[in-house]
PDB file of C-alpha atoms and ligand atoms in Angstrom:
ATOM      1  CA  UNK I   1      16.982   0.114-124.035  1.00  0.00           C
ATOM      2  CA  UNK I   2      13.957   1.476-125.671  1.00  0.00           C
ATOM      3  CA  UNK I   3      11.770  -1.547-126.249  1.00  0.00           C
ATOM      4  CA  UNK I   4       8.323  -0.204-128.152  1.00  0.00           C
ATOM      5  CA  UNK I   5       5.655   2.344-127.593  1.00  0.00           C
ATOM      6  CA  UNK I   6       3.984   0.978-124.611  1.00  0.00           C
ATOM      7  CA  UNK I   7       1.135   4.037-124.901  1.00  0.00           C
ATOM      8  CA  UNK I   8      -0.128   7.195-126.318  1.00  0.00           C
ATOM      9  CA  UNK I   9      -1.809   9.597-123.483  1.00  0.00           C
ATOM     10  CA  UNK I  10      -5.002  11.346-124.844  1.00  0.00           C
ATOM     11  CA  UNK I  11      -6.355  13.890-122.746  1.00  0.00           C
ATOM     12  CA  UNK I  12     -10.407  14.028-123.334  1.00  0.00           C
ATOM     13  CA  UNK I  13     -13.015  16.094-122.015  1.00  0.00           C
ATOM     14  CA  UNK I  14     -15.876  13.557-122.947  1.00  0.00           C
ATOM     15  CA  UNK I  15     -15.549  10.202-122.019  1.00  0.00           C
ATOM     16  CA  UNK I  16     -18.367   8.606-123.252  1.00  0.00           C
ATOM     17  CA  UNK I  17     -18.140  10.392-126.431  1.00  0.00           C
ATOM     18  CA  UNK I  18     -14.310   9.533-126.656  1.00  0.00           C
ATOM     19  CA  UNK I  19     -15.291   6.225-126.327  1.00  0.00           C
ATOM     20  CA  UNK I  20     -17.952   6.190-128.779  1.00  0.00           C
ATOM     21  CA  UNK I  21     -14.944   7.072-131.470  1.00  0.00           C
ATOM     22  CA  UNK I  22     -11.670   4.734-129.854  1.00  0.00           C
ATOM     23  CA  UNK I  23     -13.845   1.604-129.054  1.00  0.00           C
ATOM     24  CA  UNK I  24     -17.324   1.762-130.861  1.00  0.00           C
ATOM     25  CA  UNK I  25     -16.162   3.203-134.076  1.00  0.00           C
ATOM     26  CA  UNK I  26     -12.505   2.494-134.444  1.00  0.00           C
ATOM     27  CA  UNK I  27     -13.100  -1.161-132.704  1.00  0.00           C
ATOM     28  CA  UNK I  28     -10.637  -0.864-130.245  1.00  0.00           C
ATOM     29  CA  UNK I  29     -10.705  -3.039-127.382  1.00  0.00           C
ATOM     30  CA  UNK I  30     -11.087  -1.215-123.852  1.00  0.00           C
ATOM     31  CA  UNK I  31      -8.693  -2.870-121.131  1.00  0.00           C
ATOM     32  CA  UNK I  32      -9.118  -1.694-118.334  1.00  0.00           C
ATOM     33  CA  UNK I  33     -10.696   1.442-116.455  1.00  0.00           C
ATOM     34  CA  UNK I  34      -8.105   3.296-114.151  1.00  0.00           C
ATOM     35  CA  UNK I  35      -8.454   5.626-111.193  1.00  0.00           C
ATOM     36  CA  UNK I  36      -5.395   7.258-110.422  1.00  0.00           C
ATOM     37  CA  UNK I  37      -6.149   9.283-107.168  1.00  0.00           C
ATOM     38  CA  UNK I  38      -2.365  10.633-107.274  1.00  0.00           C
ATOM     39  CA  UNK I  39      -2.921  12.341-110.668  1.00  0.00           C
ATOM     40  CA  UNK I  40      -6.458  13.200-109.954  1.00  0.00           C
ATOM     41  CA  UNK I  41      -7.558  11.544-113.485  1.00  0.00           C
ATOM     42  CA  UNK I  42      -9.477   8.297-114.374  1.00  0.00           C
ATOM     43  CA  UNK I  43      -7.467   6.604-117.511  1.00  0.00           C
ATOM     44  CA  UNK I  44      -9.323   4.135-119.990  1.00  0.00           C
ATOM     45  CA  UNK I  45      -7.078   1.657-121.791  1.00  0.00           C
ATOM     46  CA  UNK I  46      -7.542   1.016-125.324  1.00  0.00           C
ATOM     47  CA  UNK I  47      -5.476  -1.861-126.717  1.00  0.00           C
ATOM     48  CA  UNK I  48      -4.013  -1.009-130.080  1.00  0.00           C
ATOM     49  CA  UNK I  49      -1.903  -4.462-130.806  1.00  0.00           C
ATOM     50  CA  UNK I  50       1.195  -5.089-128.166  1.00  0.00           C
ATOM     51  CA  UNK I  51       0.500  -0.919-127.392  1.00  0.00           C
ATOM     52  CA  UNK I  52      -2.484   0.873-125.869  1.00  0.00           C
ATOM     53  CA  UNK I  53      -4.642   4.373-126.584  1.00  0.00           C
ATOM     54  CA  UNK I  54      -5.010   5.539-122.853  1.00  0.00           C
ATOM     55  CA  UNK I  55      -8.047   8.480-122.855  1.00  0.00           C
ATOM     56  CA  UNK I  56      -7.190  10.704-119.577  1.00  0.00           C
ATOM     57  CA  UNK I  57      -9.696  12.302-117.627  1.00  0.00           C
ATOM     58  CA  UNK I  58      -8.878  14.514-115.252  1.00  0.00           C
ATOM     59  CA  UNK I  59     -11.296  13.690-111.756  1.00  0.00           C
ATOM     60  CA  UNK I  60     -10.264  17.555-110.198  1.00  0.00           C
ATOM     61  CA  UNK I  61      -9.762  20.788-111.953  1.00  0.00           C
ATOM     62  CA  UNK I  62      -6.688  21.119-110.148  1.00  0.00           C
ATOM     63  CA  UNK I  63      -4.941  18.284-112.195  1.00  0.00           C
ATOM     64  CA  UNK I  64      -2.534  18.529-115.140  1.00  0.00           C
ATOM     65  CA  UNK I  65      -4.767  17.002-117.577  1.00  0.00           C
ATOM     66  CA  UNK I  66      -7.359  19.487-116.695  1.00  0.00           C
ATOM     67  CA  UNK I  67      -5.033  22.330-117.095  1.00  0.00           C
ATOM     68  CA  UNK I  68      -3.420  20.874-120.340  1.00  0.00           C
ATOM     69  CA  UNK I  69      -7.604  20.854-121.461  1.00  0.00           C
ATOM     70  CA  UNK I  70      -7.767  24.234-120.560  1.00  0.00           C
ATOM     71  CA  UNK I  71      -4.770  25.343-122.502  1.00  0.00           C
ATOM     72  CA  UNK I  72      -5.057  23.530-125.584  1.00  0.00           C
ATOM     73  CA  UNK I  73      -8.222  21.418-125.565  1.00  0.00           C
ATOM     74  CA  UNK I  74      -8.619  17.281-126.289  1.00  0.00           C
ATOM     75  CA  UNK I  75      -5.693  15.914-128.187  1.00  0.00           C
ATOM     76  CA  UNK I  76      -2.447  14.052-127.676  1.00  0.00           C
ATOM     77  CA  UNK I  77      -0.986  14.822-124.060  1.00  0.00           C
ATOM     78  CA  UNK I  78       1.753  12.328-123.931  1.00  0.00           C
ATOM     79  CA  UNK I  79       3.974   9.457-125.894  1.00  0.00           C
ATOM     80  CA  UNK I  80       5.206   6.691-123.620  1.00  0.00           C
ATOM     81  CA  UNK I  81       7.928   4.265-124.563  1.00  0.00           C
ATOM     82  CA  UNK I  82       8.529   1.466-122.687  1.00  0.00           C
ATOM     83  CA  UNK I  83      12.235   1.086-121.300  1.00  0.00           C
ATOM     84  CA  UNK I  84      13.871  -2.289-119.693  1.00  0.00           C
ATOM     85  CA  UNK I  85      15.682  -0.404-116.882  1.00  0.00           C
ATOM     86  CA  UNK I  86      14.137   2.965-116.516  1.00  0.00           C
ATOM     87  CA  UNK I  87      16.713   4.345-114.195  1.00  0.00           C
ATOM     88  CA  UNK I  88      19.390   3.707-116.605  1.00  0.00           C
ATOM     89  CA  UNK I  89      17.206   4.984-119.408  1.00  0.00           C
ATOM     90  CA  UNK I  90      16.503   8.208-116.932  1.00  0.00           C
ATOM     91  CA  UNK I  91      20.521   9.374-116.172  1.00  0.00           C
ATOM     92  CA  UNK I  92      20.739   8.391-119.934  1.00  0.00           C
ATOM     93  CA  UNK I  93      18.632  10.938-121.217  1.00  0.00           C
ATOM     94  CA  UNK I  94      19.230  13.299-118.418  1.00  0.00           C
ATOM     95  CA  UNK I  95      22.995  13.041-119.380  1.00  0.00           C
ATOM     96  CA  UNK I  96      21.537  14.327-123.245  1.00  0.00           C
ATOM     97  CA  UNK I  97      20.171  17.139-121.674  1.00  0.00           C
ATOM     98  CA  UNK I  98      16.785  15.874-121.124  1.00  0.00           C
ATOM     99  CA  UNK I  99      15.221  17.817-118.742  1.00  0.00           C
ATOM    100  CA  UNK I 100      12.865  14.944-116.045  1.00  0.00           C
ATOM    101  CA  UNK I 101       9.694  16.377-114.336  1.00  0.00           C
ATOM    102  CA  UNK I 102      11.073  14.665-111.251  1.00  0.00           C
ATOM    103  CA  UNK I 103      14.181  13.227-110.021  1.00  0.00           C
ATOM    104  CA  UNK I 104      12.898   9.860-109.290  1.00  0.00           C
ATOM    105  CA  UNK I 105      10.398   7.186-111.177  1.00  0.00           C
ATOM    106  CA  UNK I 106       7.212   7.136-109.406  1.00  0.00           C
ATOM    107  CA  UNK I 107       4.416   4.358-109.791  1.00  0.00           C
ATOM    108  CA  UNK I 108       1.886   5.431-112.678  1.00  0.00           C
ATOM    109  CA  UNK I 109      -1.125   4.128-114.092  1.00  0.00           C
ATOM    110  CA  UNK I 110      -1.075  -0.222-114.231  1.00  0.00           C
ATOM    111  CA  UNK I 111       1.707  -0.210-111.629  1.00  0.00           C
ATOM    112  CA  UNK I 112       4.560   0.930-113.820  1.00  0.00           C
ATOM    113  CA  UNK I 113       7.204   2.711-113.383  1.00  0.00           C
ATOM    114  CA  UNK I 114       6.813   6.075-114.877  1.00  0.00           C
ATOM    115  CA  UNK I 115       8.724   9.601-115.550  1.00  0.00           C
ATOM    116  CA  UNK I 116       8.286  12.070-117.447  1.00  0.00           C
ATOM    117  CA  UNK I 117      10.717  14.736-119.861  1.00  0.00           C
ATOM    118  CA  UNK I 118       9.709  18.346-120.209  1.00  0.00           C
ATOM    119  CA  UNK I 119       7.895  19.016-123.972  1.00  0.00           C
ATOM    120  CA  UNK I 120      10.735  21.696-124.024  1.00  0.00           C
ATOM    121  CA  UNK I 121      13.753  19.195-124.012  1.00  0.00           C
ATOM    122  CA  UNK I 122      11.780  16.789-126.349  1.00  0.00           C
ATOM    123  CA  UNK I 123      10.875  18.284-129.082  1.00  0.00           C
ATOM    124  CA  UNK I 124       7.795  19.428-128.138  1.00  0.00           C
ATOM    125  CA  UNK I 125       5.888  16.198-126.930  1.00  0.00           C
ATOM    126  CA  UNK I 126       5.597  15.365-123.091  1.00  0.00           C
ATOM    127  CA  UNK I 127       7.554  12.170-122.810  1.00  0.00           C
ATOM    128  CA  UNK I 128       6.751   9.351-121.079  1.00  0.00           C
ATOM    129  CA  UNK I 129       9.422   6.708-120.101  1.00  0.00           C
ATOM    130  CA  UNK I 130       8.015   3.417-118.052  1.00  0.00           C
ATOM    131  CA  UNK I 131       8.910  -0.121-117.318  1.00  0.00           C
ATOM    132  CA  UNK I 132       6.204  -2.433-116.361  1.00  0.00           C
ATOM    133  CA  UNK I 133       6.069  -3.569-112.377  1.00  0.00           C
ATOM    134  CA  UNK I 134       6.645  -6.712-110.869  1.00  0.00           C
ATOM    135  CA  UNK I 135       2.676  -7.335-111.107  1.00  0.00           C
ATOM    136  CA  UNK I 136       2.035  -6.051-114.343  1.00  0.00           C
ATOM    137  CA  UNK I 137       5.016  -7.623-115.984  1.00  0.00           C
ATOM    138  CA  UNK I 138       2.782 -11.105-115.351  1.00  0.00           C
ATOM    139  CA  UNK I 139       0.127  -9.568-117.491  1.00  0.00           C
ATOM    140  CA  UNK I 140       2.557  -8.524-120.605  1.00  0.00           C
ATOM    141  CA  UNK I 141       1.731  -9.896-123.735  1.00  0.00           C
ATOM    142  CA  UNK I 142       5.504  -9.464-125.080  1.00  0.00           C
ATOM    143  CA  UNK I 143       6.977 -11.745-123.094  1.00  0.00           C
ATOM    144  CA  UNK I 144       9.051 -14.101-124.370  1.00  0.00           C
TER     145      UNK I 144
HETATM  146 ZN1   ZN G   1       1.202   7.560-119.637  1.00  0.00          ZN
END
């Protein structure tokens, strides 16, 4: 089941400046700073109510974010919904002709769970699925 939008991926070329517009001027509260050595990107949380604005930026020039920068510049890289059971929500999708970027979840940014559906099979967003990790589910502000 498909509980809420857990996050909304922003790929940025500037951090400070990105900054300067999510926390200083919009007043969003920053989390949490991430390094993510197996995506080669540093992630800033932004927490928008139960959901977060997470600014990507890519560490090597070899990494997806910086080739999605090349490409098409700052904007909105990826929409992730957070799912109870994310291998059921995986063969689920799959089964609709989803097309995953891998075959298995792998552990993302916070210690999720995380995979990811081609833009092509999604109507052109990259989608996110994750369920929060033992760890992090301690630190979840939804539950009950
Ligand atoms: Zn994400």
């Amino acid at each position: 089941m498909i509980r809420k939008i857990d996050h909304i991926g922003l790929a940025v070329l500037d951090p400070a400046r990105a900054l300067q517009t999510f926390s200083e001027a919009l007043g969003l509260r920053l989390d949490q700073i991430e390094d993510i050595p197996s995506q080669k990107l540093r992630s800033y949380h932004l927490a928008v109510g139960e959901s977060h604005i997470e600014l990507l930026y890519p560490t090597d020039p070899d990494s997806t974010v910086a080739k999605f920068l090349d490409k098409k510049g700052p904007g909105v890289h990826h929409v992730a919904l957070q799912v109870d059971d994310i291998e059921a929500e995986r063969d689920r999708l799959v089964g609709l002709g989803f097309e995953a970027l891998s075959a298995e979840p792998f552990i993302g940014a916070g210690g999720k769970k995380v995979l990811f559906f081609h833009p092509r099979t999604t109507g052109g967003v990259l989608l996110e699925i994750c369920q929060l990790g033992e760890a992090a589910g301690h630190h979840d502000s939804t539950t009950k």
